[in-house]
Amino acid sequence: MNTQDAKRVLETALICAQQPMPLRDMRTLFAEEIGPDTLRCLLDELVRDWEGRGVELVPLSTGWRFQSRPEMREYLDRLNPEKPPKYSRAVMETLAIIAYRQPVTRGDIEDIRGVTVASQIVKQLEDRGWIEAIGYREAPGRPALFATTKQFLDDLGLSSLEQLPLLDGATQGAAMLGESLPDQPSLIDPQAALALDETANDAAAEIAAVSTVAAPATAEEDSLPLPPEPAADAAPMEPQA
């Protein structure tokens, strides 16, 4: 198979993929006849081929996918006017602390926020697939250590934690993040993968506004009812390397 045919096959597979495609699946696509270096060259060519168009090919933590560019969001929203669920300030502050201070325990989060972290806040973030327990701290009670997941990075459109925006050292209280990380549309229809909401990319800029020492939220705010989330598989409890 020549390079142009291989690129056409890879492009088709990526467009039709229901989720980000890792390199190992790409190699399977070509029956291991194309090595990782050649695949990366093909991916670089595809990225250039799609420059200036409404859709871009991007690397994420779990693989590569085609997605709409941020400037297309205004138009795509007209097809799906329903807004994603809003998350309370307490939820977004907790998520931001975990993202920038991980791994952390609930006690660490409470020390930073100055209020008790309600159990439903942690459960909501776990059910959404944005955080998971990766082990336990060797301390009284052996509290669980929480960290963000690859799903969190995928929803932000990032491939690694190093791509999180740098904190500017602001001393103001944590900003209300609002609609930061959206529910992803169903990827059963291959065309839906091309219309992924870019709200997640906006979240990166918003999270950057969160100070490393968040202002305490009120008890009333922490007790806000949380929107129901689909159940997720249990988070792994073994420490990660």
mmCIF file of N, CA, C and O in Angstrom, residues 27-110:
data_model
loop_
_atom_site.group_PDB
_atom_site.id
_atom_site.type_symbol
_atom_site.label_atom_id
_atom_site.label_comp_id
_atom_site.label_asym_id
_atom_site.label_seq_id
_atom_site.Cartn_x
_atom_site.Cartn_y
_atom_site.Cartn_z
ATOM 1 N N ARG A 27 -2.395 0.795 14.035
ATOM 2 C CA ARG A 27 -1.508 -0.266 13.554
ATOM 3 C C ARG A 27 -2.313 -1.519 13.206
ATOM 4 O O ARG A 27 -2.026 -2.218 12.230
ATOM 5 N N THR A 28 -3.343 -1.804 14.015
ATOM 6 C CA THR A 28 -4.226 -2.927 13.703
ATOM 7 C C THR A 28 -4.934 -2.700 12.379
ATOM 8 O O THR A 28 -5.151 -3.647 11.602
ATOM 9 N N LEU A 29 -5.289 -1.441 12.130
ATOM 10 C CA LEU A 29 -5.964 -1.080 10.886
ATOM 11 C C LEU A 29 -5.146 -1.517 9.668
ATOM 12 O O LEU A 29 -5.705 -1.929 8.644
ATOM 13 N N PHE A 30 -3.833 -1.438 9.794
ATOM 14 C CA PHE A 30 -2.950 -1.796 8.676
ATOM 15 C C PHE A 30 -2.256 -3.144 8.901
ATOM 16 O O PHE A 30 -1.231 -3.425 8.286
ATOM 17 N N ALA A 31 -2.817 -3.962 9.784
ATOM 18 C CA ALA A 31 -2.296 -5.297 10.054
ATOM 19 C C ALA A 31 -0.817 -5.255 10.413
ATOM 20 O O ALA A 31 -0.040 -6.131 9.997
ATOM 21 N N GLU A 32 -0.426 -4.257 11.197
ATOM 22 C CA GLU A 32 0.942 -4.102 11.683
ATOM 23 C C GLU A 32 1.969 -3.906 10.560
ATOM 24 O O GLU A 32 3.173 -4.027 10.784
ATOM 25 N N GLU A 33 1.503 -3.589 9.350
ATOM 26 C CA GLU A 33 2.426 -3.394 8.229
ATOM 27 C C GLU A 33 3.012 -1.984 8.200
ATOM 28 O O GLU A 33 3.980 -1.726 7.490
ATOM 29 N N ILE A 34 2.414 -1.083 8.966
ATOM 30 C CA ILE A 34 2.899 0.296 9.039
ATOM 31 C C ILE A 34 3.319 0.581 10.472
ATOM 32 O O ILE A 34 2.545 0.363 11.412
ATOM 33 N N GLY A 35 4.532 1.056 10.650
ATOM 34 C CA GLY A 35 5.067 1.313 11.977
ATOM 35 C C GLY A 35 4.595 2.630 12.567
ATOM 36 O O GLY A 35 4.005 3.464 11.879
ATOM 37 N N PRO A 36 4.867 2.840 13.865
ATOM 38 C CA PRO A 36 4.414 4.052 14.544
ATOM 39 C C PRO A 36 5.006 5.335 13.959
ATOM 40 O O PRO A 36 4.325 6.366 13.934
ATOM 41 N N ASP A 37 6.244 5.303 13.508
ATOM 42 C CA ASP A 37 6.845 6.510 12.930
ATOM 43 C C ASP A 37 6.119 6.921 11.653
ATOM 44 O O ASP A 37 5.842 8.117 11.442
ATOM 45 N N THR A 38 5.804 5.947 10.810
ATOM 46 C CA THR A 38 5.068 6.254 9.583
ATOM 47 C C THR A 38 3.669 6.757 9.902
ATOM 48 O O THR A 38 3.170 7.700 9.262
ATOM 49 N N LEU A 39 3.033 6.156 10.893
ATOM 50 C CA LEU A 39 1.697 6.602 11.290
ATOM 51 C C LEU A 39 1.716 8.052 11.754
ATOM 52 O O LEU A 39 0.829 8.833 11.405
ATOM 53 N N ARG A 40 2.723 8.411 12.534
ATOM 54 C CA ARG A 40 2.805 9.795 13.014
ATOM 55 C C ARG A 40 3.023 10.758 11.847
ATOM 56 O O ARG A 40 2.503 11.881 11.851
ATOM 57 N N CYS A 41 3.776 10.341 10.854
ATOM 58 C CA CYS A 41 3.965 11.183 9.671
ATOM 59 C C CYS A 41 2.638 11.376 8.930
ATOM 60 O O CYS A 41 2.317 12.478 8.476
ATOM 61 N N LEU A 42 1.874 10.276 8.823
ATOM 62 C CA LEU A 42 0.566 10.369 8.170
ATOM 63 C C LEU A 42 -0.381 11.278 8.949
ATOM 64 O O LEU A 42 -1.142 12.062 8.360
ATOM 65 N N LEU A 43 -0.344 11.174 10.270
ATOM 66 C CA LEU A 43 -1.189 12.028 11.107
ATOM 67 C C LEU A 43 -0.810 13.496 10.944
ATOM 68 O O LEU A 43 -1.681 14.370 10.848
ATOM 69 N N ASP A 44 0.494 13.779 10.902
ATOM 70 C CA ASP A 44 0.948 15.156 10.696
ATOM 71 C C ASP A 44 0.463 15.691 9.353
ATOM 72 O O ASP A 44 0.063 16.862 9.243
ATOM 73 N N GLU A 45 0.483 14.853 8.332
ATOM 74 C CA GLU A 45 0.006 15.278 7.020
ATOM 75 C C GLU A 45 -1.499 15.567 7.050
ATOM 76 O O GLU A 45 -1.966 16.548 6.459
ATOM 77 N N LEU A 46 -2.242 14.716 7.748
ATOM 78 C CA LEU A 46 -3.683 14.938 7.847
ATOM 79 C C LEU A 46 -4.000 16.222 8.604
ATOM 80 O O LEU A 46 -4.927 16.948 8.247
ATOM 81 N N VAL A 47 -3.230 16.498 9.658
ATOM 82 C CA VAL A 47 -3.429 17.747 10.402
ATOM 83 C C VAL A 47 -3.260 18.935 9.464
ATOM 84 O O VAL A 47 -4.054 19.881 9.465
ATOM 85 N N ARG A 48 -2.224 18.896 8.641
ATOM 86 C CA ARG A 48 -1.985 19.991 7.683
ATOM 87 C C ARG A 48 -3.074 20.043 6.610
ATOM 88 O O ARG A 48 -3.502 21.126 6.202
ATOM 89 N N ASP A 49 -3.515 18.877 6.155
ATOM 90 C CA ASP A 49 -4.547 18.837 5.112
ATOM 91 C C ASP A 49 -5.842 19.506 5.567
ATOM 92 O O ASP A 49 -6.579 20.078 4.750
ATOM 93 N N TRP A 50 -6.144 19.404 6.860
ATOM 94 C CA TRP A 50 -7.401 19.945 7.379
ATOM 95 C C TRP A 50 -7.270 21.349 7.941
ATOM 96 O O TRP A 50 -8.217 21.882 8.522
ATOM 97 N N GLU A 51 -6.109 21.985 7.793
ATOM 98 C CA GLU A 51 -5.936 23.358 8.258
ATOM 99 C C GLU A 51 -6.852 24.296 7.471
ATOM 100 O O GLU A 51 -7.024 24.144 6.264
ATOM 101 N N GLY A 52 -7.429 25.263 8.176
ATOM 102 C CA GLY A 52 -8.295 26.228 7.533
ATOM 103 C C GLY A 52 -9.705 25.736 7.271
ATOM 104 O O GLY A 52 -10.514 26.450 6.672
ATOM 105 N N ARG A 53 -10.027 24.524 7.708
ATOM 106 C CA ARG A 53 -11.368 23.985 7.537
ATOM 107 C C ARG A 53 -12.110 24.007 8.869
ATOM 108 O O ARG A 53 -11.525 24.300 9.912
ATOM 109 N N GLY A 54 -13.395 23.705 8.839
ATOM 110 C CA GLY A 54 -14.197 23.772 10.059
ATOM 111 C C GLY A 54 -13.947 22.645 11.028
ATOM 112 O O GLY A 54 -14.393 22.701 12.177
ATOM 113 N N VAL A 55 -13.236 21.628 10.577
ATOM 114 C CA VAL A 55 -12.946 20.460 11.412
ATOM 115 C C VAL A 55 -11.435 20.291 11.494
ATOM 116 O O VAL A 55 -10.713 20.588 10.536
ATOM 117 N N GLU A 56 -10.938 19.861 12.635
ATOM 118 C CA GLU A 56 -9.502 19.658 12.825
ATOM 119 C C GLU A 56 -9.243 18.296 13.432
ATOM 120 O O GLU A 56 -10.101 17.725 14.110
ATOM 121 N N LEU A 57 -8.059 17.772 13.160
ATOM 122 C CA LEU A 57 -7.611 16.509 13.754
ATOM 123 C C LEU A 57 -6.707 16.843 14.929
ATOM 124 O O LEU A 57 -5.715 17.554 14.770
ATOM 125 N N VAL A 58 -7.067 16.342 16.123
ATOM 126 C CA VAL A 58 -6.322 16.707 17.333
ATOM 127 C C VAL A 58 -5.919 15.463 18.121
ATOM 128 O O VAL A 58 -6.645 14.464 18.147
ATOM 129 N N PRO A 59 -4.742 15.507 18.770
ATOM 130 C CA PRO A 59 -4.335 14.418 19.668
ATOM 131 C C PRO A 59 -4.912 14.635 21.060
ATOM 132 O O PRO A 59 -4.870 15.745 21.593
ATOM 133 N N LEU A 60 -5.456 13.591 21.646
ATOM 134 C CA LEU A 60 -5.996 13.643 22.996
ATOM 135 C C LEU A 60 -5.270 12.616 23.847
ATOM 136 O O LEU A 60 -4.374 11.918 23.370
ATOM 137 N N SER A 61 -5.641 12.518 25.098
ATOM 138 C CA SER A 61 -4.944 11.606 26.001
ATOM 139 C C SER A 61 -5.161 10.150 25.615
ATOM 140 O O SER A 61 -4.313 9.302 25.881
ATOM 141 N N THR A 62 -6.298 9.839 24.987
ATOM 142 C CA THR A 62 -6.596 8.448 24.648
ATOM 143 C C THR A 62 -6.454 8.150 23.160
ATOM 144 O O THR A 62 -6.713 7.022 22.724
ATOM 145 N N GLY A 63 -6.066 9.114 22.361
ATOM 146 C CA GLY A 63 -5.908 8.870 20.935
ATOM 147 C C GLY A 63 -6.152 10.129 20.112
ATOM 148 O O GLY A 63 -6.109 11.244 20.629
ATOM 149 N N TRP A 64 -6.434 9.948 18.835
ATOM 150 C CA TRP A 64 -6.670 11.056 17.908
ATOM 151 C C TRP A 64 -8.128 11.067 17.475
ATOM 152 O O TRP A 64 -8.754 10.015 17.335
ATOM 153 N N ARG A 65 -8.667 12.281 17.249
ATOM 154 C CA ARG A 65 -10.034 12.362 16.745
ATOM 155 C C ARG A 65 -10.217 13.638 15.936
ATOM 156 O O ARG A 65 -9.504 14.628 16.110
ATOM 157 N N PHE A 66 -11.215 13.615 15.060
ATOM 158 C CA PHE A 66 -11.655 14.815 14.363
ATOM 159 C C PHE A 66 -12.703 15.504 15.223
ATOM 160 O O PHE A 66 -13.583 14.845 15.788
ATOM 161 N N GLN A 67 -12.625 16.819 15.304
ATOM 162 C CA GLN A 67 -13.620 17.580 16.047
ATOM 163 C C GLN A 67 -13.770 18.956 15.415
ATOM 164 O O GLN A 67 -12.889 19.431 14.702
ATOM 165 N N SER A 68 -14.906 19.580 15.681
ATOM 166 C CA SER A 68 -15.157 20.903 15.119
ATOM 167 C C SER A 68 -14.273 21.937 15.796
ATOM 168 O O SER A 68 -13.881 21.789 16.958
ATOM 169 N N ARG A 69 -13.954 22.988 15.059
ATOM 170 C CA ARG A 69 -13.147 24.069 15.623
ATOM 171 C C ARG A 69 -14.020 24.961 16.504
ATOM 172 O O ARG A 69 -15.245 25.048 16.310
ATOM 173 N N PRO A 70 -13.389 25.649 17.485
ATOM 174 C CA PRO A 70 -14.164 26.475 18.415
ATOM 175 C C PRO A 70 -15.042 27.513 17.733
ATOM 176 O O PRO A 70 -16.160 27.776 18.187
ATOM 177 N N GLU A 71 -14.583 28.081 16.620
ATOM 178 C CA GLU A 71 -15.369 29.132 15.972
ATOM 179 C C GLU A 71 -16.637 28.592 15.310
ATOM 180 O O GLU A 71 -17.509 29.373 14.899
ATOM 181 N N MET A 72 -16.745 27.278 15.194
ATOM 182 C CA MET A 72 -17.949 26.674 14.622
ATOM 183 C C MET A 72 -19.050 26.483 15.659
ATOM 184 O O MET A 72 -20.178 26.168 15.312
ATOM 185 N N ARG A 73 -18.700 26.656 16.926
ATOM 186 C CA ARG A 73 -19.646 26.355 17.993
ATOM 187 C C ARG A 73 -20.924 27.171 17.874
ATOM 188 O O ARG A 73 -22.032 26.659 18.079
ATOM 189 N N GLU A 74 -20.803 28.446 17.527
ATOM 190 C CA GLU A 74 -21.980 29.319 17.427
ATOM 191 C C GLU A 74 -23.022 28.737 16.477
ATOM 192 O O GLU A 74 -24.223 28.806 16.729
ATOM 193 N N TYR A 75 -22.562 28.157 15.383
ATOM 194 C CA TYR A 75 -23.481 27.620 14.381
ATOM 195 C C TYR A 75 -23.991 26.237 14.761
ATOM 196 O O TYR A 75 -25.178 25.938 14.594
ATOM 197 N N LEU A 76 -23.117 25.396 15.278
ATOM 198 C CA LEU A 76 -23.524 24.047 15.655
ATOM 199 C C LEU A 76 -24.522 24.058 16.803
ATOM 200 O O LEU A 76 -25.384 23.175 16.897
ATOM 201 N N ASP A 77 -24.408 25.067 17.680
ATOM 202 C CA ASP A 77 -25.342 25.168 18.802
ATOM 203 C C ASP A 77 -26.777 25.367 18.325
ATOM 204 O O ASP A 77 -27.728 25.049 19.039
ATOM 205 N N ARG A 78 -26.948 25.929 17.114
ATOM 206 C CA ARG A 78 -28.301 26.140 16.595
ATOM 207 C C ARG A 78 -28.995 24.826 16.281
ATOM 208 O O ARG A 78 -30.224 24.747 16.276
ATOM 209 N N LEU A 79 -28.202 23.791 16.007
ATOM 210 C CA LEU A 79 -28.779 22.479 15.740
ATOM 211 C C LEU A 79 -29.129 21.752 17.023
ATOM 212 O O LEU A 79 -29.968 20.860 17.039
ATOM 213 N N ASN A 80 -28.455 22.113 18.108
ATOM 214 C CA ASN A 80 -28.690 21.475 19.401
ATOM 215 C C ASN A 80 -28.741 22.559 20.464
ATOM 216 O O ASN A 80 -27.782 22.771 21.201
ATOM 217 N N PRO A 81 -29.878 23.277 20.537
ATOM 218 C CA PRO A 81 -29.963 24.439 21.439
ATOM 219 C C PRO A 81 -29.965 24.096 22.918
ATOM 220 O O PRO A 81 -29.826 24.973 23.756
ATOM 221 N N GLU A 82 -30.117 22.811 23.267
ATOM 222 C CA GLU A 82 -30.131 22.447 24.681
ATOM 223 C C GLU A 82 -28.764 22.696 25.293
ATOM 224 O O GLU A 82 -27.735 22.299 24.750
ATOM 225 N N LYS A 83 -28.753 23.344 26.412
ATOM 226 C CA LYS A 83 -27.512 23.653 27.102
ATOM 227 C C LYS A 83 -27.099 22.496 27.995
ATOM 228 O O LYS A 83 -27.933 21.815 28.586
ATOM 229 N N PRO A 84 -25.792 22.250 28.112
ATOM 230 C CA PRO A 84 -25.328 21.204 29.025
ATOM 231 C C PRO A 84 -25.636 21.600 30.465
ATOM 232 O O PRO A 84 -25.845 22.781 30.750
ATOM 233 N N PRO A 85 -25.684 20.642 31.368
ATOM 234 C CA PRO A 85 -26.005 20.968 32.757
ATOM 235 C C PRO A 85 -24.965 21.890 33.372
ATOM 236 O O PRO A 85 -23.783 21.789 33.078
ATOM 237 N N LYS A 86 -25.453 22.803 34.202
ATOM 238 C CA LYS A 86 -24.543 23.699 34.906
ATOM 239 C C LYS A 86 -24.085 23.028 36.191
ATOM 240 O O LYS A 86 -24.847 22.329 36.848
ATOM 241 N N TYR A 87 -22.836 23.272 36.537
ATOM 242 C CA TYR A 87 -22.284 22.721 37.760
ATOM 243 C C TYR A 87 -22.062 23.860 38.747
ATOM 244 O O TYR A 87 -21.669 24.964 38.371
ATOM 245 N N SER A 88 -22.327 23.573 39.994
ATOM 246 C CA SER A 88 -22.215 24.602 41.011
ATOM 247 C C SER A 88 -20.766 25.048 41.181
ATOM 248 O O SER A 88 -19.826 24.365 40.771
ATOM 249 N N ARG A 89 -20.600 26.186 41.815
ATOM 250 C CA ARG A 89 -19.263 26.695 42.100
ATOM 251 C C ARG A 89 -18.477 25.692 42.933
ATOM 252 O O ARG A 89 -17.283 25.488 42.710
ATOM 253 N N ALA A 90 -19.158 25.046 43.875
ATOM 254 C CA ALA A 90 -18.475 24.077 44.733
ATOM 255 C C ALA A 90 -17.916 22.919 43.916
ATOM 256 O O ALA A 90 -16.799 22.449 44.155
ATOM 257 N N VAL A 91 -18.694 22.439 42.938
ATOM 258 C CA VAL A 91 -18.235 21.334 42.091
ATOM 259 C C VAL A 91 -17.022 21.745 41.280
ATOM 260 O O VAL A 91 -16.014 21.031 41.207
ATOM 261 N N MET A 92 -17.075 22.922 40.644
ATOM 262 C CA MET A 92 -15.995 23.348 39.769
ATOM 263 C C MET A 92 -14.744 23.711 40.556
ATOM 264 O O MET A 92 -13.622 23.490 40.104
ATOM 265 N N GLU A 93 -14.909 24.257 41.764
ATOM 266 C CA GLU A 93 -13.745 24.525 42.609
ATOM 267 C C GLU A 93 -13.060 23.218 42.996
ATOM 268 O O GLU A 93 -11.828 23.115 42.959
ATOM 269 N N THR A 94 -13.875 22.227 43.363
ATOM 270 C CA THR A 94 -13.305 20.929 43.739
ATOM 271 C C THR A 94 -12.552 20.314 42.567
ATOM 272 O O THR A 94 -11.429 19.815 42.731
ATOM 273 N N LEU A 95 -13.133 20.376 41.379
ATOM 274 C CA LEU A 95 -12.478 19.825 40.196
ATOM 275 C C LEU A 95 -11.177 20.559 39.891
ATOM 276 O O LEU A 95 -10.156 19.942 39.573
ATOM 277 N N ALA A 96 -11.184 21.892 40.006
ATOM 278 C CA ALA A 96 -9.983 22.671 39.720
ATOM 279 C C ALA A 96 -8.863 22.342 40.702
ATOM 280 O O ALA A 96 -7.696 22.227 40.317
ATOM 281 N N ILE A 97 -9.213 22.174 41.990
ATOM 282 C CA ILE A 97 -8.201 21.842 42.991
ATOM 283 C C ILE A 97 -7.577 20.484 42.692
ATOM 284 O O ILE A 97 -6.357 20.309 42.761
ATOM 285 N N ILE A 98 -8.419 19.516 42.338
ATOM 286 C CA ILE A 98 -7.892 18.192 42.013
ATOM 287 C C ILE A 98 -6.998 18.268 40.784
ATOM 288 O O ILE A 98 -5.917 17.666 40.736
ATOM 289 N N ALA A 99 -7.413 19.026 39.773
ATOM 290 C CA ALA A 99 -6.644 19.122 38.526
ATOM 291 C C ALA A 99 -5.256 19.695 38.762
ATOM 292 O O ALA A 99 -4.275 19.216 38.193
ATOM 293 N N TYR A 100 -5.159 20.713 39.618
ATOM 294 C CA TYR A 100 -3.885 21.403 39.801
ATOM 295 C C TYR A 100 -3.070 20.898 40.983
ATOM 296 O O TYR A 100 -1.868 21.156 41.055
ATOM 297 N N ARG A 101 -3.694 20.190 41.925
ATOM 298 C CA ARG A 101 -2.962 19.737 43.104
ATOM 299 C C ARG A 101 -2.860 18.219 43.207
ATOM 300 O O ARG A 101 -2.367 17.707 44.198
ATOM 301 N N GLN A 102 -3.347 17.492 42.234
ATOM 302 C CA GLN A 102 -3.424 16.031 42.339
ATOM 303 C C GLN A 102 -2.063 15.373 42.556
ATOM 304 O O GLN A 102 -1.040 15.895 42.082
ATOM 305 N N PRO A 103 -2.097 14.236 43.300
ATOM 306 C CA PRO A 103 -3.266 13.623 43.931
ATOM 307 C C PRO A 103 -3.581 14.293 45.269
ATOM 308 O O PRO A 103 -2.667 14.681 46.001
ATOM 309 N N VAL A 104 -4.861 14.419 45.578
ATOM 310 C CA VAL A 104 -5.291 15.061 46.815
ATOM 311 C C VAL A 104 -6.387 14.233 47.476
ATOM 312 O O VAL A 104 -7.083 13.462 46.806
ATOM 313 N N THR A 105 -6.517 14.397 48.780
ATOM 314 C CA THR A 105 -7.591 13.752 49.520
ATOM 315 C C THR A 105 -8.718 14.753 49.724
ATOM 316 O O THR A 105 -8.563 15.952 49.468
ATOM 317 N N ARG A 106 -9.853 14.264 50.189
ATOM 318 C CA ARG A 106 -10.950 15.176 50.514
ATOM 319 C C ARG A 106 -10.506 16.171 51.582
ATOM 320 O O ARG A 106 -10.903 17.337 51.558
ATOM 321 N N GLY A 107 -9.685 15.704 52.507
ATOM 322 C CA GLY A 107 -9.196 16.612 53.548
ATOM 323 C C GLY A 107 -8.369 17.749 52.954
ATOM 324 O O GLY A 107 -8.472 18.896 53.402
ATOM 325 N N ASP A 108 -7.529 17.436 51.952
ATOM 326 C CA ASP A 108 -6.745 18.484 51.301
ATOM 327 C C ASP A 108 -7.663 19.524 50.655
ATOM 328 O O ASP A 108 -7.430 20.738 50.754
ATOM 329 N N ILE A 109 -8.694 19.038 49.983
ATOM 330 C CA ILE A 109 -9.634 19.944 49.312
ATOM 331 C C ILE A 109 -10.344 20.818 50.329
ATOM 332 O O ILE A 109 -10.526 22.027 50.132
ATOM 333 N N GLU A 110 -10.740 20.216 51.442
ATOM 334 C CA GLU A 110 -11.433 20.974 52.485
ATOM 335 C C GLU A 110 -10.517 22.026 53.102
ATOM 336 O O GLU A 110 -10.957 23.131 53.428
#
